[in-house]
XYZ file of C-alpha atoms in Angstrom:
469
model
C -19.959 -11.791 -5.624
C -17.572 -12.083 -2.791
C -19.738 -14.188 0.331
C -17.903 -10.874 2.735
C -18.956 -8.432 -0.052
C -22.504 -9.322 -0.440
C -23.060 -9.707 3.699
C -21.260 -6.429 3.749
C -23.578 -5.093 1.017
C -27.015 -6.361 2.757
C -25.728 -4.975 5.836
C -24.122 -1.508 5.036
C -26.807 0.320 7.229
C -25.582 -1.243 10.441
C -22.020 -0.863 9.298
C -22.093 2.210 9.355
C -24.001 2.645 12.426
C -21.308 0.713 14.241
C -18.836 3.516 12.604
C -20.864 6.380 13.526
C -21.475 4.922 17.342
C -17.340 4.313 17.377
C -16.787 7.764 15.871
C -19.370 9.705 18.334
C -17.777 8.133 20.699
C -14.409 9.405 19.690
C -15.917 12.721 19.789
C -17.351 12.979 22.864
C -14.246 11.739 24.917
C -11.603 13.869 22.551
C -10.881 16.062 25.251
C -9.773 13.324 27.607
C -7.733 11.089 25.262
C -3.895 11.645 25.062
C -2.391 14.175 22.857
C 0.746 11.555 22.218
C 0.497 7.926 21.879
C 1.105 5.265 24.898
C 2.169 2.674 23.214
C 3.397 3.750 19.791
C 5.829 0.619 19.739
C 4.174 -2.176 20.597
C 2.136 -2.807 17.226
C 2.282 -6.648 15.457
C 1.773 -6.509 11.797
C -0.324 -9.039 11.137
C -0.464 -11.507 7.874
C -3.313 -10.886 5.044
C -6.049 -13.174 5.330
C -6.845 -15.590 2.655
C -10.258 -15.553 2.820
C -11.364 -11.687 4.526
C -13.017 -11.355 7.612
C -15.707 -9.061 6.520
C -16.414 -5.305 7.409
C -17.406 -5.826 11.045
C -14.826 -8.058 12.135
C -12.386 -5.320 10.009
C -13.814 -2.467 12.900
C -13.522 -5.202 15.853
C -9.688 -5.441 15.031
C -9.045 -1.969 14.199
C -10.488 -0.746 17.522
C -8.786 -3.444 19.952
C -5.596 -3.273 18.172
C -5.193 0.204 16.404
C -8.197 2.632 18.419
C -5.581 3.253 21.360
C -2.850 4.814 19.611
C -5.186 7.609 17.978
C -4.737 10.713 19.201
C -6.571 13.869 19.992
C -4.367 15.882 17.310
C -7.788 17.175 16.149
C -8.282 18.495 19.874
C -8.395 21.834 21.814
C -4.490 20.805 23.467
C -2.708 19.986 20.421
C -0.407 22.909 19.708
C 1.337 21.030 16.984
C 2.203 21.604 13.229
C -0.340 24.797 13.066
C -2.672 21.907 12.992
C -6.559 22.963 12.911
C -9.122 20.328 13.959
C -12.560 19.573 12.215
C -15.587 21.503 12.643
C -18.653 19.845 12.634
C -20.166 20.840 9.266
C -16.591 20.270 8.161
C -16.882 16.930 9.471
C -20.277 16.208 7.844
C -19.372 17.450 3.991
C -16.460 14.815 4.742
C -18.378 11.847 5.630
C -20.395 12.941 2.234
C -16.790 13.331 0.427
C -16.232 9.506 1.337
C -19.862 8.479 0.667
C -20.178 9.815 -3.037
C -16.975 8.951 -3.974
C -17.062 11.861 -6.563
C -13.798 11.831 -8.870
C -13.426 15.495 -8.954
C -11.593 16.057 -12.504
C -14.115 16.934 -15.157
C -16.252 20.218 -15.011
C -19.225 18.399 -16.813
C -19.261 14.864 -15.617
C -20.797 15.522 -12.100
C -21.577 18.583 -9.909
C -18.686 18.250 -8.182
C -16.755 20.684 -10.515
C -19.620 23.542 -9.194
C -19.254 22.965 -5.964
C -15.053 23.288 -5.937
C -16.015 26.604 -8.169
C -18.079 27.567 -5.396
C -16.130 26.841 -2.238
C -12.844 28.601 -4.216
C -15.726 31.703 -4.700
C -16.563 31.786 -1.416
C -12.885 31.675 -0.194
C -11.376 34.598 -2.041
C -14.711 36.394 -0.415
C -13.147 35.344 2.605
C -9.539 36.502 2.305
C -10.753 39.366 0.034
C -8.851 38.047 -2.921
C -10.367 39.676 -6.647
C -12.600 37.555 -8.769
C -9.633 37.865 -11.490
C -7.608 34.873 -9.171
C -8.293 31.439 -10.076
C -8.220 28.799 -7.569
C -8.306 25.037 -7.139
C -7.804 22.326 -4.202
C -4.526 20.265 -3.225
C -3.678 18.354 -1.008
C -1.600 20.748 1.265
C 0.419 23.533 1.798
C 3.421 21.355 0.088
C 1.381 20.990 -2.965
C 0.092 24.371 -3.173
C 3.483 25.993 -3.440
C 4.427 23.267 -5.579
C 1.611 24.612 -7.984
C 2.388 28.430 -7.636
C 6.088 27.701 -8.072
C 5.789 25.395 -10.975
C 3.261 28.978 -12.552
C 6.483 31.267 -11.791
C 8.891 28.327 -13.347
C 6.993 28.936 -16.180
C 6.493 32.343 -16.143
C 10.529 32.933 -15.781
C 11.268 29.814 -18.731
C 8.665 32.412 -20.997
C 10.561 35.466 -20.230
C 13.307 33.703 -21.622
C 11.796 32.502 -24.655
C 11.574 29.032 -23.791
C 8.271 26.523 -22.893
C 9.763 24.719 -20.069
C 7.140 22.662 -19.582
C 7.759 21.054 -23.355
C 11.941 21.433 -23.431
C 12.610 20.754 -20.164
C 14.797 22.632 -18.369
C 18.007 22.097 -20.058
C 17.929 24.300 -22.093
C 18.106 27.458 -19.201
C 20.460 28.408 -17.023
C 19.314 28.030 -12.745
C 16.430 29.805 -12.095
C 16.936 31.849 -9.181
C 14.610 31.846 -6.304
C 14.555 34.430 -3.494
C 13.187 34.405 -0.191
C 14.014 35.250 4.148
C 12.741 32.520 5.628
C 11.284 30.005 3.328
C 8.998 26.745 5.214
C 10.632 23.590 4.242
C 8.331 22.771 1.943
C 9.314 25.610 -0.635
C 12.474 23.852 -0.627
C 10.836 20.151 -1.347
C 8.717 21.956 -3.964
C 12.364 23.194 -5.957
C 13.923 19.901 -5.930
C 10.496 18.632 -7.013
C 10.594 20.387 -9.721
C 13.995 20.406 -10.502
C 15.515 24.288 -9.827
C 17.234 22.392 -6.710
C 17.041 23.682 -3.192
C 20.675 25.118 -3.710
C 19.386 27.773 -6.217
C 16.985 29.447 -2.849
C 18.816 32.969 -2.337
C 18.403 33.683 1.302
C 18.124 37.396 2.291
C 19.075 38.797 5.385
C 15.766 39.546 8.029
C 15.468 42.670 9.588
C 17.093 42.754 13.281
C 14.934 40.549 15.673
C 12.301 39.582 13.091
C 11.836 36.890 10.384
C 10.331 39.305 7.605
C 12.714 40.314 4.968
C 14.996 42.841 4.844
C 13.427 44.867 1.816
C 16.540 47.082 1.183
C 18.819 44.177 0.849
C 16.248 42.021 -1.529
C 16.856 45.141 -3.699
C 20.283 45.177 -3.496
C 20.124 41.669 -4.558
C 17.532 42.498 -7.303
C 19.853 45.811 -8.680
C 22.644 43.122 -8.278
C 21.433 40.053 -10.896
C 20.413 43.382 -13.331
C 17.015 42.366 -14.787
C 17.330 38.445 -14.749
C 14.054 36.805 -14.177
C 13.566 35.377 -10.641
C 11.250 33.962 -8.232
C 10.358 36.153 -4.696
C 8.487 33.931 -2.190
C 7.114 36.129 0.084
C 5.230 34.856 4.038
C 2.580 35.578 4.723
C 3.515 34.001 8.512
C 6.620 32.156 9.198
C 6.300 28.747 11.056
C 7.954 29.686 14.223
C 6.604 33.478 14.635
C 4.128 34.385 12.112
C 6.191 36.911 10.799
C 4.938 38.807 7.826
C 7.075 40.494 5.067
C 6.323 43.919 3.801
C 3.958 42.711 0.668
C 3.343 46.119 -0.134
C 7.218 46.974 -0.643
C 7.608 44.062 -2.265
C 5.017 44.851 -4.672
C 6.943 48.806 -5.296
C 9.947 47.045 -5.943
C 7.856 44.651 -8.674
C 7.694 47.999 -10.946
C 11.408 48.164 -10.819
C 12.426 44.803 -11.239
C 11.142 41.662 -12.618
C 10.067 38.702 -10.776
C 7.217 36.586 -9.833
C 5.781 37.064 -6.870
C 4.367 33.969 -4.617
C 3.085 34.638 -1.244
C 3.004 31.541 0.883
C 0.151 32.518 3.221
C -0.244 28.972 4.672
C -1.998 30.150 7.745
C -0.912 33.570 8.019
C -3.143 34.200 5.334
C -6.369 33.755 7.300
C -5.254 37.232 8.968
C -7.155 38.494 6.121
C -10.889 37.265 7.560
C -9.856 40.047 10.862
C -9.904 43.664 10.576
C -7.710 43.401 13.291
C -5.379 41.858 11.966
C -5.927 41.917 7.906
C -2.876 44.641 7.679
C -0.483 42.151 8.102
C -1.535 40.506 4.581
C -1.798 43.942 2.348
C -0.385 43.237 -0.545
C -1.400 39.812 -0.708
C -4.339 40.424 -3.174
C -1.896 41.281 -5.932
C 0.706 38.407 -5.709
C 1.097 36.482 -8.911
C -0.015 33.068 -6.907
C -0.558 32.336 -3.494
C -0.613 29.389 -1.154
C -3.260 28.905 2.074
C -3.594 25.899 3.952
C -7.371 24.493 4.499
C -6.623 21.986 7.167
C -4.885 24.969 9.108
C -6.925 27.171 10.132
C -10.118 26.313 8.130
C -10.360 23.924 9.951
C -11.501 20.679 7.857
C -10.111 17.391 8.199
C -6.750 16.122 6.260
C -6.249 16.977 3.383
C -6.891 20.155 2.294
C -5.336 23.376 0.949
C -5.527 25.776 -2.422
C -3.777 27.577 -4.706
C -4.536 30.543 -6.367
C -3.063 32.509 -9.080
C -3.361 35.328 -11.559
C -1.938 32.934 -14.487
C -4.201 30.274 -15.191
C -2.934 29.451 -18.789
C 0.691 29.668 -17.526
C -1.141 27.254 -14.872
C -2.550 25.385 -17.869
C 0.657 25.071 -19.538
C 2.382 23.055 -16.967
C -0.548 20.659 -15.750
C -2.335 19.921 -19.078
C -3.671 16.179 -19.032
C -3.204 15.194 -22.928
C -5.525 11.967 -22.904
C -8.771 11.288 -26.096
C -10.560 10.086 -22.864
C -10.479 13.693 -21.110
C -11.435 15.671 -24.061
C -10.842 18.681 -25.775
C -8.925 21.465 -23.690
C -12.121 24.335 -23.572
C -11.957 28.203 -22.486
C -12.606 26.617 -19.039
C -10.353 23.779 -18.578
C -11.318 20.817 -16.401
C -9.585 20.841 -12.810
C -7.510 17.582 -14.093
C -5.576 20.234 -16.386
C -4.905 22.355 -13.169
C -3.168 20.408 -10.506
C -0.330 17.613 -10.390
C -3.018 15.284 -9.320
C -5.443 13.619 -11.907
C -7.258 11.484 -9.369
C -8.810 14.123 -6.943
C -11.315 13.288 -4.374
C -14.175 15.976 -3.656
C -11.833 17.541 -0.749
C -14.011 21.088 -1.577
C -16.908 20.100 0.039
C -15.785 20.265 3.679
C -14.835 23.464 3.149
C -18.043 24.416 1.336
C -19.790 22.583 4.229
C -17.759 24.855 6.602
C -18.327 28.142 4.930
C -21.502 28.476 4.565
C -22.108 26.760 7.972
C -19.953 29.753 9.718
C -19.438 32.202 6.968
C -17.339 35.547 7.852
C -17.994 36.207 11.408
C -17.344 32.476 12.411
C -13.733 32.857 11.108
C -13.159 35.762 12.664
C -14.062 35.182 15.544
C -12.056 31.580 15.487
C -8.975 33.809 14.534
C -9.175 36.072 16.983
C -10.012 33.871 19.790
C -7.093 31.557 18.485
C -4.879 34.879 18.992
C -6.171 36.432 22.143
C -5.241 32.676 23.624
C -2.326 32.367 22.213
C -1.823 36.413 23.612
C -2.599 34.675 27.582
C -0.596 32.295 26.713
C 2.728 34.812 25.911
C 1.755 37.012 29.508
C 1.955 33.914 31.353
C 5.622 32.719 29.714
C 6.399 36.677 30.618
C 5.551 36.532 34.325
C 7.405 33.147 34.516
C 10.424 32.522 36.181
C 10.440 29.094 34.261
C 10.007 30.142 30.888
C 11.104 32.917 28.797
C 9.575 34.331 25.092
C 11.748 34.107 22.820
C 9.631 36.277 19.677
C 6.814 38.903 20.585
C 3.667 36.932 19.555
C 2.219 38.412 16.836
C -0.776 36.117 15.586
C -1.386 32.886 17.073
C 2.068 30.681 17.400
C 3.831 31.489 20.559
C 7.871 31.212 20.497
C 9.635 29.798 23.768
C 12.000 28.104 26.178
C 12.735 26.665 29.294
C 14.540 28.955 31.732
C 18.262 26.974 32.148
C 20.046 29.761 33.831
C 22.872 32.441 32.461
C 22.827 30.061 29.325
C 20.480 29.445 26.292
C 19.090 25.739 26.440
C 20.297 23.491 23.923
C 18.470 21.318 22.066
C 18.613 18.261 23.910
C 17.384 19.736 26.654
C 14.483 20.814 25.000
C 13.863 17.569 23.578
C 14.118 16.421 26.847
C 12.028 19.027 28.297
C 9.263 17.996 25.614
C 9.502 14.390 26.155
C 8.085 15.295 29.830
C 5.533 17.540 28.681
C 3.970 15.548 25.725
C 3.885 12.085 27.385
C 1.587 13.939 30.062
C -0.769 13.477 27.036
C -2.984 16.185 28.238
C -1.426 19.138 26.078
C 0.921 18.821 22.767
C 3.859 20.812 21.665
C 6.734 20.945 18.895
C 10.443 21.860 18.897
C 11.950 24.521 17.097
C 14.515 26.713 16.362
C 14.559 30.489 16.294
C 17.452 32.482 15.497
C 20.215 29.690 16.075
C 18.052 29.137 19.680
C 16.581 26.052 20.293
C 12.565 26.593 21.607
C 9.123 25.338 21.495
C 6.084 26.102 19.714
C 2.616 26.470 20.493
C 0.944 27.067 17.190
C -3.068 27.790 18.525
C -5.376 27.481 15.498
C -8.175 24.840 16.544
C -11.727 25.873 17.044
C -12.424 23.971 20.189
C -10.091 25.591 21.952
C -10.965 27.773 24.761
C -8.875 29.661 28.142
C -9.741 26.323 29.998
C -7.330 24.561 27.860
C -4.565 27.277 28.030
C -4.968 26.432 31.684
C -4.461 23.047 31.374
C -1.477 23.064 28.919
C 0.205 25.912 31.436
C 0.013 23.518 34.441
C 1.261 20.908 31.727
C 4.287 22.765 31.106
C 5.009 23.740 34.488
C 5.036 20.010 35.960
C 7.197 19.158 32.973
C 9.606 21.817 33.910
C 9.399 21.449 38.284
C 10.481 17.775 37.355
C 13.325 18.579 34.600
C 14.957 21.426 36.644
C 12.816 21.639 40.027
């Protein structure tokens, strides 16, 4: 064996001891390290070394060279990208992920299969999804809607008598796919998987929202007279958390055929609030959906599921043919369900998580993530500096800076932003809303408390007294 192996091996317990100390002490100081790195530039790459240097020196290098340009993205500031942070229990199934090394493919080869069964149980308890759904973990919100629109690929290739997923799609004419405001990755997903982000039919919203206009989409429906389609349906846009009518969209499903995908991202976790769980209605009978895990779940990187109401459709497209896998059963193994046939145990955070916090730990993180990002809006409304540019319906407020008689352009608020996140105390993201240029402040982290909507307000202010003071 390897002389850096084998000390490594007779050593592992103060390895890792040296990894926890690092990573408590990560922890403990997250609320005072930057929310944007210092020095992103200044990084040598250095030159593989012949003969190692062995785990510790590894950690001695990583922290004086690499240590200072992590960030708190997994902080209570960091209004970025919807992203969530970790919570602890999250944090400890995680460690465990690593530690087992589990490959999570085959139903019988470990228990790893029982506990993904599990965690997807205990989620469609959460968003009050029917046991009739199956469900599996991806990587993301990009590779959950790649799932659910590779099903509905499928599903349309079968109304037309073909089996795509053996012929190909040359055989078809373009499969049309139908949506308001679509996230950018429903549009990475179709050229993914070949229908081509030109065949994405947008529909007009209704007047000073992002939700679809349902009386066009049936115009548009009446108009391609029966053809089989695609409707992606949010369940939250990125830069409002805007909801479309699922309900209507589900009346005009009697009339007209299509598949239905909901891409619930984040929006979806509306559904663990009565207070808010109206805005998903609807969702529970979509023929696949897409939530996010290291959204608002809150576990660590990477993390999302599918669900659907087609698993052999589902089963169709992902089938692993291998001898070493097996015979296809009644219950396929999760290698014939996803894209991926590696797959690391990324279920057991969020079983971790769950049953550390169950339903009323969710709901209260989502509606404590709301009623902040709610102070946040009345502030930006009693500003003379900054000005809403969407009513704030869930927990991503929609901005900008206060230029005058004129909307400010986008440069500007790059500029503006530039200010703002090299503070390093508070993070934010550009966007654009209805041709406007703005900012975001997506709230969805469970450490995050009025203290830090303080902090991020004073941020903002500063930023703006010495852009346009």
């Amino acid at each position: 064996m390897n002389k850096y192996l084998k000390n490594d091996l007779d050593n592992i317990d103060c390895l890792l001891e040296k990894v926890k100390s690092n990573a408590s002490e990560f922890l403990k100081d997250i609320d005072k390290i930057a929310t944007f790195p210092k020095n992103s530039k200044n990084y040598e790459p250095t030159k593989l070394n012949k003969e190692g240097l062995g785990g510790e020196k590894a950690l001695e290098e990583f922290m004086q060279r690499f240590y200072k340009g992590i960030v708190s993205s997994a902080g209570s500031k960091y209004f970025g990208f919807v992203t969530g942070g970790s919570t602890p229990a999250a944090l400890m199934g995680d460690w465990l992920v690593s530690t087992f090394d589990q490959s999570a493919t085959g139903r019988d080869n470990s228990s790893a299969s029982k506990i993904e069964e599990e965690a997807i149980n205990l989620l469609k308890e959460l968003f009050g999804l029917p046991q009739t759904y199956s469900g599996t973990f991806v990587t993301g919100a990009t590779m959950a809607n790649f799932v659910g629109l590779a099903i509905g690929r499928q599903w349309v290739a079968n109304e037309l008598g073909f089996n795509i997923s053996q012929k190909g799609m040359y055989s078809i004419p373009p499969i049309k796919i139908i949506s308001s405001a679509p996230h950018s990755s429903i549009l990475k997903a179709l050229s993914m998987l070949g229908m081509g982000r030109d065949n994405m039919h947008y529909m007009p919203s209704m007047d000073g929202r992002e939700a679809v206009d349902i009386e066009a989409l049936e115009n548009y429906l009446k108009e391609i007279n029966g053809e089989p389609c695609i409707v992606v349906a949010n369940a939250g846009t990125v830069n409002t958390v805007d909801f479309d009518d699922i309900k209507q969209i589900l009346e005009l499903k009697k009339k007209y055929n299509f598949f239905l995908h909901v891409d619930g991202a984040f929006g979806g976790f509306a559904a663990c609030s009565p207070k808010y769980k109206m805005l998903v209605e609807g969702m529970d009978e979509a023929d696949s959906i897409t939530i996010d895990a290291h959204k608002w779940l809150n576990v660590p990187y990477d993390s999302a599921m599918q669900f659907t109401r087609h698993p052999k459709l589902q089963l169709q497209v992902f089938q692993n043919n291998a001898v070493y896998l097996g015979e296809l059963s009644e219950n396929p193994d999760f290698v014939h369900l996803t894209p991926e046939n590696s797959r690391r145990l990324r279920a057991l955070p969020a079983w971790f998580t769950l049953k550390a916090y169950g339903q009323d730990g969710y709901q209260e993180l989502v509606e404590r993530n709301c009623a902040l990002a709610e102070l946040l809006s009345k502030k930006i409304e009693k500003s003379k500096n900054f000005k809403l540019l969407s009513v704030t319906r869930l927990n991503v407020v929609c901005f900008t800076i206060n230029v005058g008689e004129n909307n400010a352009a986008l440069e500007q608020i790059q500029q503006f932003l530039k200010l703002v996140n090299e503070d390093g105390r508070a993070f934010f993201t550009q966007t654009v809303y209805k041709g406007m240029p703005g900012i975001r402040a997506a709230i969805s982290n469970w450490r995050t408390e009025e203290k830090d909507i303080e902090i991020a307000w004073e941020v903002l202010n500063k930023a703006y007294k010495r852009y346009l003071g």
